[in-house]
Amino acid sequence: MGYVSRLFKNGRIATADSPDLRVADILVDECGVVSVIGVGLTAGEGVEVIDCTGCLLVPGMFDVHVHSREPGYEHKETLASCAAAALHGGVTGVVLMPDTSPPVDSGNLVKSAQDLVSEISPISMYQSGCLTKGRQGTELAGFSGMAARGVPMLTDADRSVPCPDLMRRCMEYAKDFDLLVTSHADTPALTKAGAINEGRVSYRFGLPGIPAISQEIAIDRDIRVAQHTGARLHLQQLSTARGLKSVQCAKEAGTSVTCEVSAHHLVLNELDIKDYNTHFKFNPPLRSLKDNEALVQGLIDGSIDLIASDHAPHTEFEKSSDFGSAPFGATGLETTVLVLFDRFINRGIFGWDLLIQRYSDAPRRLIGLKPVAIKEGAAAEFFVFDPAASTTISRDYLRTKSPVTPFMGETLSGAIRKTVVGGVLHE
Amino acid sequence: MSELKPRKDLLDIESLELAEIEYVLENAVPFKQLFQRSVKKVPTLRGKTVLNLFYEPSTRTSTSFEVAANRMSADVTNFTVSSSSVVKGESLLDTIETLQAMRSDYIVIRHQAAGVPGIVAKNTGASVINAGDGYHAHPTQALLDAMTLREVYPDYQGRKVVIVGDILHSRVARSTSTLLHKLGIEVAVLGPGSLVPEGRHDFMTRLRSWDEVFDWKPDAVYLLRVQMERQEGQFFPSIAEYHKMYGMNSERLVRMRELGAYLMHPGPVNRGVEITDEAMRYERSLISTQVENGIAVRMAVLHWLKPETDKD
C-alpha cells in the first residue's frame, strides 16, 4: 500500500487521564506513527490534510468479547465483516471468542485461527481458547498448546462450566500457565430453556424466565473457586446489581477478579422488550431498571473494570423465529461507542476519559497489552468523532453481516467519521 | 357501541379496550340464542374461509372454532400439525408463506411457543385469532369465561373469583385474570408456591389455603387443569398431594354450597386430580355452559374482526 502522511487539523484530543479535550493538529507520518502534535501545523508537500474542526480524536477502543463466527458460521459473520464493523465503530482491537465450528480448543486450532486472521484482518484480533474440549463442559481443553500460541484468555464463550469440580480443575491448571480464566457466569440448571429475565415481564409474555440468581450464584461460585485456587478470573456480561455486589466484595477481599458490562445491559432493560422483538433477546437477559442504574454506578466507580460488546451476529432469518426459539445475542461493535456517547457522555453523566479507560485501556491491560494513546512517537490508532452530528442505525449504516441490533432505527447523537490504524485511514 | 376501531387480530386480552370486550360479549348473546333454533346458522361469513392451524393437540378448542365458523357459514379447513413434525423456529416464516398462498380470511392458531400468533398476524392480511400460545394467552377462553360469569351474575362488577392451580404455566390464568380485572371483578389465586410465582402480578391476591379461600367469600372458584405434560420439573410432590391440598372434594363442596359459589374449569378435567367425580356433578358447575358459550363467543369474534385480505 502506498502510505501517505496525513495532517489531522484542529481536532480535540481525548485522553484517559482527563475529561478535558486539547485542541491540536496531529501529523501522522507515512509509517503510521504520530510524528508531531502541535498547534498551527502546516502541511508539507504530499501531506493529506484532514479537517477535524469540531471533531474529537479518540484512542481506538478494544473489545474483549467478540464472536466473529468464522470459521463455521460465515452466514452470520466473517472475520472480514467483523473487522469492518469494528473499524466502523471505532474499535481497533478485539478478542475473538472460541465458539466457532470447530470450537478453538487446542494449540493447532489457535494457530489456524491466527493464520486466518493475519491473512484477512486490518485490525488486531486475538484468538481466545476454550476451557473445555469442544465447549462440552466435561474435559479440560489443551491448555499448554493454546498457552504456547499466546491465547489471551480461556473461556467456554456463552457457556458456563457447569460442574464446580471441573471449574476448579480449570482454574488450578490455568494458573500454572498464568492464563486468564473467563467465565460466562450462568447456572444451566436454573436457566433451563429460559429466554427473558424472570419476573413480571416474563410472566406477561408467557415466556420461560431466566432468574437473576442463575447468574448471581454462578458469579459467587466462580469467585469462590478463584479465591480457593488463586487463579485470575474475568467475569463476562454482568447483568444484575446483586452480581455486581459480589464482585465488589471479592475485590475488597483482594481477589484477582475483573468483570465487564455491555452497552445493552447498561442502557436497556426488560421493559424495552416490545412485541416479542427478538433483537432484545440476550444471554444474560436484559434485567431491570434498578440493575441498569447499579451497573452504570459500578462502571463509574470502577468496580466494573471494562466494557465489552458481546458482538454476537445472527442472520435476520434466525432472529425472525419466535422469541423462545430465536438465538441469543445481537451485534455491538458498531453501536457501543455511539450508544455510550448518546446516553452518557452527551448527557454529562461521565466523560470521554471514563469511556477510554473502560473500553480502550482496561480491556488491553486485561490481556497484557499496553494502552494506546495519541502521543508523539506512538503508532496512530484512533478515530475521528463528530459530537455535533448524529447517526441513524440502519441496515445501510451497518458493516456487519448481521442487521440485528436492539438500536435499529434509532438516531443516536454523534458520528464516527474515520478510524486510523497505523498508516491506513478507514472511512 | 358505536365507533370501534376496526381490529384485524385477536392476540391477547391486554391490548383490548373495554368497548371491544363489551362488543364481543354482547354480540355473543344473540349468537347463543341461535343455538335453541332448529337452524343454527347465520349467513354472515358465507364465502369466507377459516383456517384452523393447530400445532398443539387440542380437540375441544379446535372443534369449538370449527363449529363456530360453520355456524357463521364460513368454509373451514383444519390444518393440524402433529407434534412429531413440529414446525417451529426457523421454518415459521416459510409456513406463513404457505398460509398466505391459501388465502384464508381467518387463521385460528394454537402454538406451543409464546408470540407465534403475533408473528403470523404481522405477515398476513388474514385475521389471526390466538387459540393459545405457550404460556402467553388464550383470549377466547377468557371471553367465554367472562360471558359465563356475566350470565350468572348480571351484577358482575365487584364479584370475586379465585383461580386455583398452576398459574405459572397457564395461559388461561393469564388471559382470564386480566379480562376479569378489566371488567372490575376481583381475582385471587390459590396454588403451591412453586406454581404461583410471587410478585409477578399487580392485581391478583394470593390465598394460601382453602380456608383462606372460603373466608375470602368467592362468587366463583375457577379450577385450572393440572398440565401434567407441562411439568418439566417437580413442582409438587405427587398428584395425590396436589389433590389433597388444592383439589375440589366433597368437604370443600359443602363450603361451596354454603357460599352459593359457582364452579368453573377450562377443560378437559383430570378427574381425581383437580376435581372429584362428585364435584363434577355439583349443581352450580358452569363447566358445560363454558363449552357452549365458547362457540357463541368465537362466533362473535369472527363477526367482529376485520381481515385485510383484500390488500394482499
XYZ file of C-alpha atoms in Angstrom:
739
model
C 0.000 0.000 0.000
C 1.215 3.466 -0.791
C 1.122 5.181 2.535
C 0.939 8.929 2.784
C 1.479 11.375 5.610
C -1.685 12.906 6.980
C -2.307 16.041 8.954
C -5.398 15.976 11.164
C -6.173 19.685 11.645
C -7.968 21.318 14.561
C -9.232 18.189 16.262
C -9.631 17.887 20.012
C -7.683 15.041 21.572
C -9.457 12.820 24.113
C -7.395 11.008 26.735
C -7.881 8.544 29.551
C -6.395 10.986 32.056
C -8.817 13.853 31.952
C -12.257 14.752 30.657
C -10.681 17.877 29.142
C -10.048 17.897 25.435
C -6.990 19.560 23.965
C -7.186 21.240 20.562
C -4.232 20.221 18.439
C -3.051 19.236 14.996
C -1.673 15.757 14.557
C 0.774 14.717 11.894
C 0.806 11.013 11.124
C 3.807 10.084 9.005
C 3.861 7.614 6.149
C 4.861 4.825 8.558
C 1.657 5.367 10.510
C 3.371 6.952 13.501
C 2.194 10.139 15.189
C 5.253 12.250 14.495
C 4.164 15.688 15.664
C 1.370 17.024 17.860
C 1.140 20.791 17.913
C -0.855 23.879 17.173
C -0.927 25.591 13.790
C 0.995 22.855 11.985
C 1.228 23.324 8.260
C 1.126 20.538 5.753
C 4.246 19.882 3.750
C 4.182 18.713 0.183
C 2.271 15.484 -0.407
C 0.668 15.573 3.011
C -3.049 14.899 3.000
C -4.911 17.369 5.213
C -7.978 16.179 7.080
C -10.017 18.949 8.644
C -11.165 17.819 12.075
C -12.661 21.098 13.235
C -15.332 20.387 15.827
C -14.345 16.728 15.962
C -12.643 14.638 18.593
C -9.698 12.336 18.141
C -10.212 9.334 20.384
C -7.833 6.413 21.054
C -9.048 3.183 19.407
C -11.329 1.017 21.517
C -10.607 -2.613 22.387
C -13.336 -5.204 22.714
C -12.600 -8.415 24.632
C -15.880 -10.134 23.788
C -16.489 -10.615 20.076
C -17.965 -13.547 18.174
C -16.531 -13.474 14.655
C -18.400 -16.664 13.587
C -15.587 -17.664 11.191
C -14.896 -20.490 10.683
C -18.150 -22.384 10.656
C -20.880 -19.777 10.713
C -19.886 -17.471 7.876
C -23.548 -16.914 7.046
C -23.739 -14.848 10.242
C -20.406 -13.007 10.081
C -16.905 -13.369 8.711
C -13.575 -12.160 10.043
C -13.572 -9.537 7.285
C -17.067 -8.222 8.039
C -16.313 -8.366 11.758
C -13.156 -6.283 11.297
C -15.022 -3.830 9.080
C -17.698 -3.468 11.742
C -15.085 -2.929 14.436
C -13.343 -0.172 12.485
C -16.678 1.424 11.691
C -17.412 1.502 15.408
C -14.065 2.949 16.487
C -12.772 -0.408 17.722
C -9.189 -1.200 16.698
C -8.611 -4.464 18.500
C -10.718 -7.422 19.624
C -10.560 -10.741 21.413
C -12.328 -13.436 19.406
C -14.441 -15.953 21.264
C -13.614 -19.624 20.607
C -17.184 -20.744 19.859
C -16.582 -21.197 16.160
C -17.033 -24.504 14.362
C -14.916 -26.306 15.267
C -14.518 -24.685 18.674
C -10.968 -23.448 19.289
C -9.840 -25.849 21.995
C -6.250 -26.750 21.049
C -2.969 -25.117 20.071
C -3.385 -26.216 16.465
C -6.789 -24.649 16.163
C -5.494 -21.435 17.744
C -2.722 -21.448 15.153
C -5.098 -21.869 12.239
C -7.377 -19.151 13.603
C -4.386 -16.834 13.938
C -3.306 -17.608 10.379
C -6.763 -16.823 9.084
C -6.787 -13.523 10.987
C -3.373 -12.492 9.723
C -4.464 -13.061 6.120
C -7.661 -11.097 6.418
C -7.838 -8.632 9.225
C -6.777 -4.999 9.149
C -7.036 -4.850 12.959
C -5.555 -6.820 15.834
C -7.647 -9.868 16.591
C -6.592 -12.078 19.470
C -7.967 -15.610 19.365
C -9.056 -16.965 22.737
C -9.409 -20.659 23.507
C -11.905 -22.947 25.186
C -11.753 -24.028 28.803
C -13.176 -27.445 27.989
C -12.931 -29.692 24.943
C -15.489 -28.725 22.358
C -17.063 -26.393 24.958
C -18.754 -29.504 26.260
C -18.004 -28.880 29.905
C -16.679 -32.376 30.519
C -12.898 -32.421 29.940
C -10.131 -29.818 30.041
C -9.142 -28.394 26.670
C -5.489 -28.332 25.507
C -4.236 -25.556 27.776
C -0.493 -25.865 27.196
C -0.733 -25.821 23.403
C -3.054 -22.823 23.498
C -0.810 -21.071 26.030
C 2.169 -21.631 23.742
C 0.227 -19.928 20.935
C -0.386 -16.963 23.199
C -4.141 -17.079 23.777
C -5.234 -14.027 25.746
C -7.840 -15.917 27.765
C -9.704 -19.192 28.075
C -13.479 -19.247 28.040
C -16.290 -21.558 27.029
C -17.932 -18.498 25.441
C -21.571 -18.101 26.416
C -21.455 -21.325 28.345
C -20.634 -21.756 31.959
C -18.572 -24.754 33.043
C -21.464 -26.438 34.830
C -19.506 -28.742 37.119
C -17.831 -26.906 40.038
C -15.166 -29.590 40.263
C -14.203 -29.162 36.605
C -14.177 -25.376 37.007
C -11.816 -25.825 39.931
C -9.502 -28.008 37.823
C -9.639 -25.438 35.007
C -8.503 -22.716 37.364
C -5.826 -24.812 39.022
C -4.438 -25.838 35.671
C -4.727 -22.369 34.113
C -2.774 -20.882 36.987
C 0.335 -22.823 36.021
C 0.313 -21.035 32.666
C -0.845 -17.743 34.134
C -3.861 -17.973 31.817
C -6.860 -15.783 32.444
C -9.995 -17.824 33.117
C -13.006 -16.042 31.690
C -16.454 -17.116 32.737
C -19.841 -16.562 31.244
C -21.409 -16.941 34.671
C -24.636 -18.844 34.417
C -26.261 -21.793 36.178
C -27.708 -24.009 33.432
C -29.928 -25.884 35.883
C -31.635 -22.585 36.709
C -31.557 -21.036 33.253
C -33.015 -24.110 31.516
C -34.961 -23.055 28.433
C -35.327 -19.502 29.729
C -35.500 -16.706 27.179
C -36.020 -13.497 29.138
C -35.478 -12.116 32.625
C -37.725 -13.922 35.086
C -40.271 -11.604 36.634
C -43.332 -9.614 35.735
C -42.292 -9.233 32.133
C -41.612 -12.939 31.549
C -44.953 -13.719 33.161
C -46.783 -11.232 30.966
C -45.129 -12.563 27.803
C -45.727 -16.145 28.910
C -42.084 -16.961 28.271
C -39.854 -19.144 30.422
C -37.726 -16.879 32.579
C -34.041 -16.777 33.423
C -33.851 -15.857 37.100
C -31.283 -13.321 38.295
C -29.961 -15.949 40.694
C -28.846 -18.007 37.711
C -26.027 -15.529 37.072
C -25.570 -14.480 40.692
C -24.987 -17.982 42.030
C -22.512 -18.685 39.226
C -20.651 -15.445 39.968
C -20.440 -16.379 43.640
C -19.256 -19.874 42.773
C -16.612 -18.732 40.308
C -15.313 -16.076 42.690
C -15.078 -18.606 45.485
C -13.258 -21.086 43.245
C -10.887 -18.315 42.133
C -10.191 -17.438 45.761
C -9.583 -21.071 46.562
C -7.264 -21.694 43.623
C -5.655 -18.264 43.308
C -6.384 -18.183 39.581
C -7.166 -14.962 37.708
C -10.859 -14.715 36.897
C -12.681 -12.457 34.462
C -16.476 -12.399 34.565
C -18.327 -11.660 31.345
C -21.510 -9.650 30.900
C -22.656 -8.634 34.348
C -26.401 -8.123 34.382
C -27.599 -7.654 37.954
C -26.958 -5.355 40.916
C -26.524 -8.343 43.212
C -23.919 -9.917 40.930
C -22.001 -6.640 40.944
C -22.125 -6.548 44.736
C -20.467 -9.973 44.819
C -17.681 -8.705 42.588
C -17.226 -5.623 44.761
C -16.952 -7.751 47.915
C -14.462 -10.059 46.220
C -12.330 -7.124 45.119
C -12.351 -5.694 48.612
C -11.118 -9.067 49.825
C -8.211 -8.807 47.375
C -9.430 -11.464 44.931
C -7.951 -11.367 41.449
C -11.240 -10.804 39.659
C -12.314 -8.450 36.893
C -15.639 -8.001 35.161
C -17.236 -6.481 32.110
C -20.564 -4.994 31.133
C -22.131 -4.434 27.726
C -23.766 -1.272 26.453
C -27.109 -3.083 26.247
C -27.034 -4.117 29.887
C -26.253 -0.511 30.815
C -28.979 1.207 28.826
C -31.720 -1.357 28.140
C -33.916 -3.386 30.440
C -36.762 -5.904 30.211
C -39.359 -3.150 29.806
C -37.755 -2.213 26.486
C -38.760 -5.575 25.032
C -41.826 -4.871 22.929
C -43.929 -7.171 20.855
C -41.623 -10.206 21.236
C -38.804 -8.378 19.443
C -36.035 -10.976 19.359
C -33.361 -8.313 18.783
C -33.688 -7.736 22.530
C -33.036 -11.381 23.403
C -29.715 -11.662 25.182
C -27.938 -14.099 27.439
C -27.722 -12.933 30.175
C -31.077 -11.301 29.556
C -31.900 -7.623 29.874
C -32.824 -7.174 33.523
C -34.500 -4.345 35.425
C -34.134 -0.576 35.544
C -32.599 -0.916 39.021
C -29.949 -3.208 37.575
C -29.195 -0.639 34.836
C -28.644 2.008 37.484
C -26.403 -0.179 39.620
C -24.323 -1.221 36.613
C -23.832 2.379 35.471
C -22.751 3.286 39.006
C -20.363 0.323 39.020
C -18.908 1.392 35.690
C -18.290 4.895 37.002
C -16.812 3.867 40.370
C -14.573 1.281 38.723
C -15.989 -1.848 40.295
C -16.846 -2.784 36.729
C -13.473 -2.859 35.043
C -14.424 -2.652 31.443
C -16.956 -2.508 28.659
C -17.280 -5.380 26.177
C -19.919 -5.557 23.482
C -20.595 -9.307 23.241
C -20.871 -8.718 19.499
C -22.952 -11.765 18.552
C -24.124 -11.695 14.936
C -27.062 -13.773 13.738
C -28.987 -13.573 10.494
C -32.271 -11.744 10.362
C -33.898 -15.030 9.411
C -32.564 -16.770 12.522
C -33.883 -13.928 14.631
C -37.260 -13.948 12.884
C -38.463 -17.054 14.675
C -40.470 -16.943 17.895
C -38.838 -15.376 20.952
C -38.314 -18.683 22.734
C -36.574 -20.339 19.759
C -34.548 -17.392 18.434
C -30.820 -17.409 19.254
C -29.423 -15.125 21.947
C -27.403 -12.028 21.095
C -27.077 -9.085 18.756
C -24.271 -7.100 17.218
C -22.488 -4.448 19.256
C -19.202 -3.404 17.657
C -20.753 -0.567 15.679
C -23.145 0.715 18.310
C -21.277 0.627 21.632
C -19.360 3.915 21.328
C -22.349 5.712 19.819
C -24.787 4.461 22.439
C -22.483 5.299 25.329
C -21.837 8.752 23.901
C -25.539 9.358 23.315
C -26.731 8.114 26.699
C -23.871 9.164 28.983
C -21.156 11.455 27.643
C -23.544 13.724 25.778
C -25.729 13.979 28.870
C -22.804 14.797 31.147
C -23.033 11.563 33.163
C -19.393 10.736 32.512
C -16.634 11.965 30.238
C -14.589 10.610 27.372
C -11.832 9.815 29.856
C -14.024 7.200 31.518
C -15.054 5.641 28.209
C -11.402 5.439 27.159
C -10.401 3.922 30.499
C -13.119 1.277 30.357
C -13.318 0.472 26.653
C -9.764 1.151 25.479
C -7.246 0.932 28.329
C -8.662 -1.634 30.760
C -9.524 -4.241 28.100
C -5.980 -4.045 26.706
C -4.476 -4.297 30.170
C -6.713 -7.286 30.905
C -4.871 -9.332 28.308
C -1.450 -7.810 28.953
C -1.333 -5.192 26.217
C -0.253 -1.605 26.649
C -2.990 1.008 26.333
C -2.884 3.115 23.200
C -2.826 6.883 23.400
C -2.482 9.701 20.915
C 1.082 10.823 21.558
C 4.219 11.612 19.641
C 6.174 8.526 18.685
C 3.234 6.147 19.066
C 1.586 4.257 16.238
C -1.588 6.015 15.148
C -4.621 4.165 16.472
C -7.579 6.470 16.909
C -10.903 7.519 15.455
C -12.394 10.841 14.460
C -15.678 11.524 16.218
C -18.102 14.307 15.401
C -20.169 15.067 18.519
C -22.412 17.564 16.727
C -23.576 15.096 14.088
C -25.953 12.194 14.559
C -26.133 8.626 13.314
C -29.206 6.632 12.429
C -28.668 2.912 12.883
C -29.932 1.195 9.751
C -29.141 -1.779 7.579
C -27.231 0.549 5.273
C -25.240 2.025 8.115
C -24.030 -1.316 9.468
C -20.988 -3.096 8.037
C -21.507 -6.294 9.998
C -23.281 -9.013 8.019
C -25.917 -9.168 10.715
C -28.596 -6.488 10.761
C -29.530 -7.484 14.292
C -29.289 -4.781 16.954
C -31.732 -3.505 19.553
C -30.826 0.011 18.431
C -32.050 -0.498 14.862
C -33.830 2.594 13.622
C -32.616 4.771 16.472
C -30.941 8.072 15.828
C -28.009 8.467 18.180
C -26.090 11.658 18.766
C -22.526 11.711 17.460
C -20.932 10.132 14.434
C -17.740 8.164 13.883
C -16.145 9.699 10.785
C -12.899 7.822 10.267
C -10.744 5.300 12.038
C -6.971 5.337 11.700
C -4.831 2.278 12.288
C -1.161 2.881 11.538
C -0.841 4.324 8.074
C -4.310 3.284 6.970
C -7.339 5.504 7.069
C -10.697 3.698 7.223
C -13.648 5.846 6.227
C -71.298 0.639 20.974
C -70.501 2.997 18.127
C -67.138 3.804 16.590
C -64.979 0.834 17.443
C -61.651 0.963 15.670
C -61.549 -1.935 13.213
C -59.338 -4.700 14.589
C -57.661 -7.301 12.419
C -56.408 -9.787 15.003
C -57.210 -11.112 18.442
C -53.849 -11.942 20.008
C -54.255 -11.254 23.712
C -56.533 -9.622 26.270
C -54.133 -6.921 27.445
C -54.396 -4.871 24.284
C -58.215 -4.922 24.155
C -60.245 -1.886 25.032
C -63.240 -2.246 27.286
C -65.577 -1.194 24.486
C -64.262 -4.024 22.305
C -64.753 -6.545 25.084
C -68.311 -5.319 25.584
C -68.952 -5.501 21.851
C -67.885 -9.146 21.635
C -69.663 -10.210 24.823
C -72.897 -8.502 23.826
C -72.840 -9.949 20.330
C -72.259 -13.409 21.712
C -75.669 -13.318 23.414
C -77.830 -13.403 20.237
C -75.456 -15.964 18.701
C -76.089 -18.191 21.692
C -79.872 -17.753 21.351
C -79.481 -19.109 17.843
C -78.433 -22.482 19.291
C -82.044 -23.029 20.545
C -83.373 -22.863 16.998
C -83.584 -25.744 14.571
C -81.431 -23.853 12.080
C -78.344 -22.741 14.000
C -76.612 -20.994 11.108
C -76.292 -17.375 10.021
C -75.001 -16.425 6.579
C -72.593 -13.736 7.867
C -69.341 -15.300 6.635
C -70.615 -17.049 3.525
C -67.770 -17.309 1.013
C -65.139 -16.617 3.657
C -62.561 -19.185 4.698
C -61.287 -20.061 8.136
C -58.066 -21.992 8.587
C -57.735 -23.866 11.860
C -53.993 -24.232 12.423
C -53.163 -26.288 15.487
C -49.558 -27.026 16.382
C -50.598 -28.477 19.705
C -53.100 -31.256 20.168
C -56.498 -29.847 21.080
C -59.804 -31.421 20.285
C -62.022 -29.122 22.266
C -60.776 -25.739 21.180
C -60.308 -26.645 17.527
C -63.751 -28.228 17.394
C -65.287 -25.212 19.093
C -63.743 -22.913 16.488
C -64.841 -25.245 13.720
C -68.432 -25.299 14.947
C -68.392 -21.514 15.375
C -67.096 -20.990 11.849
C -69.634 -23.456 10.425
C -72.481 -21.671 12.165
C -71.264 -18.442 10.560
C -71.428 -20.239 7.154
C -67.678 -19.951 6.577
C -65.658 -22.689 4.893
C -63.340 -24.319 7.400
C -60.078 -26.099 6.780
C -58.363 -27.928 9.597
C -54.593 -27.994 9.460
C -53.273 -29.979 12.361
C -49.540 -30.300 12.677
C -48.655 -33.452 14.519
C -46.283 -32.998 17.373
C -43.766 -35.305 15.711
C -43.329 -32.923 12.804
C -43.448 -29.806 14.927
C -42.772 -26.888 12.666
C -41.237 -24.194 14.743
C -38.289 -21.880 14.915
C -36.624 -21.322 11.596
C -39.356 -22.605 9.349
C -42.068 -20.402 10.797
C -41.679 -17.791 8.064
C -41.870 -20.498 5.423
C -45.074 -21.794 6.952
C -46.545 -18.298 6.835
C -45.676 -18.083 3.136
C -47.620 -21.288 2.594
C -50.559 -19.954 4.568
C -50.544 -16.771 2.529
C -50.915 -18.843 -0.623
C -54.032 -20.483 0.824
C -55.683 -17.061 1.015
C -57.656 -17.678 4.155
C -59.638 -14.826 5.612
C -59.250 -16.019 9.195
C -56.449 -18.031 10.740
C -57.102 -19.652 14.091
C -53.759 -20.649 15.546
C -52.567 -22.592 18.528
C -48.811 -22.915 19.033
C -46.563 -24.100 21.823
C -44.355 -21.001 21.543
C -45.498 -17.706 23.018
C -45.761 -14.920 20.466
C -46.171 -17.027 17.324
C -49.724 -15.792 16.543
C -48.334 -12.244 16.588
C -45.625 -13.148 14.086
C -48.214 -14.754 11.810
C -50.508 -11.728 12.191
C -47.766 -9.344 11.143
C -47.089 -11.327 7.988
C -50.575 -11.920 6.678
C -53.648 -9.912 5.836
C -55.873 -12.604 7.307
C -57.389 -12.046 10.724
C -55.425 -14.096 13.211
C -57.155 -15.480 16.275
C -54.893 -16.753 19.005
C -56.266 -20.068 20.239
C -53.478 -20.396 22.805
C -49.733 -19.702 22.519
C -47.358 -21.207 25.044
C -47.979 -19.793 28.491
C -48.898 -16.449 26.996
C -52.545 -16.024 26.123
C -55.836 -17.694 25.314
C -58.125 -14.735 24.702
C -61.261 -16.571 23.512
C -61.163 -18.704 26.670
C -61.106 -15.502 28.733
C -64.023 -14.085 26.753
C -66.121 -17.208 27.195
C -65.329 -17.231 30.910
C -66.448 -13.620 31.214
C -69.632 -14.366 29.276
C -70.380 -17.300 31.565
C -69.863 -15.249 34.716
C -71.993 -12.402 33.397
C -74.859 -14.796 32.734
C -74.999 -15.933 36.346
C -74.030 -12.551 37.786
C -75.593 -9.722 35.760
C -74.222 -7.503 38.554
C -70.736 -8.893 37.962
C -68.745 -5.831 38.987
C -67.146 -6.248 42.392
C -67.702 -10.032 42.333
C -64.832 -12.289 43.360
C -63.239 -15.169 41.503
C -60.458 -17.376 42.808
C -58.287 -19.234 40.298
C -56.829 -22.477 41.640
C -53.789 -24.320 40.318
C -50.792 -23.857 38.063
C -50.676 -20.109 37.459
C -47.070 -20.197 36.221
C -47.715 -22.346 33.163
C -51.269 -21.262 32.432
C -52.231 -19.034 29.543
C -55.820 -19.408 30.721
C -54.954 -17.917 34.103
C -53.134 -15.036 32.423
C -55.870 -14.154 29.970
C -58.867 -14.803 32.192
C -57.459 -12.939 35.202
C -56.593 -9.963 33.006
C -60.063 -9.853 31.484
C -61.887 -10.251 34.794
C -59.738 -7.486 36.238
C -60.639 -5.238 33.298
C -64.312 -5.936 33.955
C -63.986 -4.953 37.615
C -64.073 -8.470 39.040
C -61.688 -9.216 41.909
C -59.272 -12.072 41.295
C -57.378 -14.211 43.791
C -55.169 -17.247 43.284
C -54.576 -20.452 45.211
C -51.806 -22.897 44.421
C -48.429 -24.190 45.539
C -45.648 -21.590 45.803
C -43.765 -23.361 43.037
C -46.618 -22.720 40.593
C -47.880 -19.379 41.847
C -44.998 -17.013 41.175
C -44.538 -14.259 43.746
C -44.606 -10.651 42.692
C -45.490 -11.162 39.054
C -48.945 -9.648 39.105
C -50.250 -6.322 40.234
C -53.821 -7.316 40.896
C -54.123 -10.933 41.999
C -54.416 -11.653 45.709
C -52.548 -14.765 46.803
C -54.509 -17.077 49.084
C -52.697 -19.878 50.831
C -55.348 -22.437 51.726
C -58.950 -23.383 51.068
C -59.799 -21.907 54.474
C -58.458 -18.579 53.280
C -60.398 -19.035 50.044
C -63.712 -19.559 51.807
C -63.020 -16.710 54.241
C -62.488 -14.523 51.171
C -66.030 -15.498 50.061
C -65.549 -16.068 46.337
C -68.523 -15.920 43.972
C -66.852 -18.449 41.710
C -63.996 -20.920 42.001
C -62.069 -21.474 38.785
C -60.072 -24.711 38.783
C -57.197 -24.932 36.319
C -56.257 -28.144 34.625
C -53.092 -29.657 36.040
C -50.940 -29.618 32.933
C -49.117 -32.875 33.512
C -47.365 -32.551 30.148
C -46.022 -29.112 31.134
C -44.422 -30.252 34.386
C -40.879 -30.341 33.092
C -39.717 -30.382 36.691
C -41.056 -31.321 40.039
C -43.409 -28.554 41.057
C -45.317 -30.622 43.597
C -44.513 -33.969 45.176
C -47.367 -36.040 43.787
C -50.777 -35.929 42.155
C -52.251 -37.305 45.371
C -50.763 -34.469 47.383
C -51.955 -31.914 44.840
C -55.447 -33.349 45.056
C -55.354 -33.259 48.837
C -54.086 -29.685 49.006
C -55.805 -27.999 46.064
C -58.421 -30.358 44.595
C -62.172 -29.790 44.780
C -63.542 -32.554 47.011
C -66.788 -33.241 48.883
C -65.676 -31.417 52.019
C -64.915 -28.279 50.037
C -68.158 -28.672 48.077
C -70.047 -28.234 51.328
C -68.400 -24.839 51.799
C -69.109 -24.009 48.139
C -72.815 -24.739 48.668
C -72.880 -22.592 51.799
C -71.463 -19.696 49.824
C -73.536 -20.403 46.720
C -70.307 -20.191 44.730
C -70.125 -21.366 41.117
C -67.502 -23.799 39.846
C -65.601 -23.311 36.580
C -62.940 -25.214 34.678
C -61.491 -24.620 31.187
C -61.484 -28.355 30.444
C -60.612 -31.028 29.860
C -60.756 -32.015 33.513
C -58.479 -34.514 35.198
C -60.916 -36.362 37.428
C -59.355 -37.243 40.730
C -56.683 -34.576 40.349
C -58.126 -31.073 40.454
C -61.696 -32.298 40.878
C -63.534 -35.377 42.190
C -66.358 -37.192 40.392
C -68.790 -35.875 42.968
C -67.707 -32.288 42.410
C -68.244 -32.774 38.680
C -71.947 -33.217 39.461
C -72.114 -30.017 41.553
C -75.350 -28.212 40.733
C -73.579 -24.885 40.382
C -70.960 -26.182 37.977
C -70.657 -23.969 34.898
C -68.341 -26.281 33.008
C -70.809 -27.254 30.233
C -72.043 -23.677 29.978
C -68.456 -22.618 29.361
C -68.239 -25.025 26.429
C -71.483 -23.768 24.921
C -70.527 -20.129 25.428
C -67.189 -20.858 23.792
C -68.937 -21.372 20.470
C -71.029 -18.213 20.834
C -68.023 -16.082 21.809
C -65.957 -17.441 18.923
C -68.780 -16.621 16.511
C -68.832 -13.098 17.940
C -65.060 -12.822 17.500
C -65.257 -13.961 13.860
C -68.033 -11.433 13.335
C -66.006 -8.633 14.959
C -62.548 -8.998 13.385
C -61.877 -7.339 10.039
C -59.449 -9.208 7.777
C -57.310 -7.185 5.408
C -57.150 -9.906 2.807
C -58.141 -7.511 0.036
C -54.837 -5.724 0.486
C -52.714 -8.816 -0.132
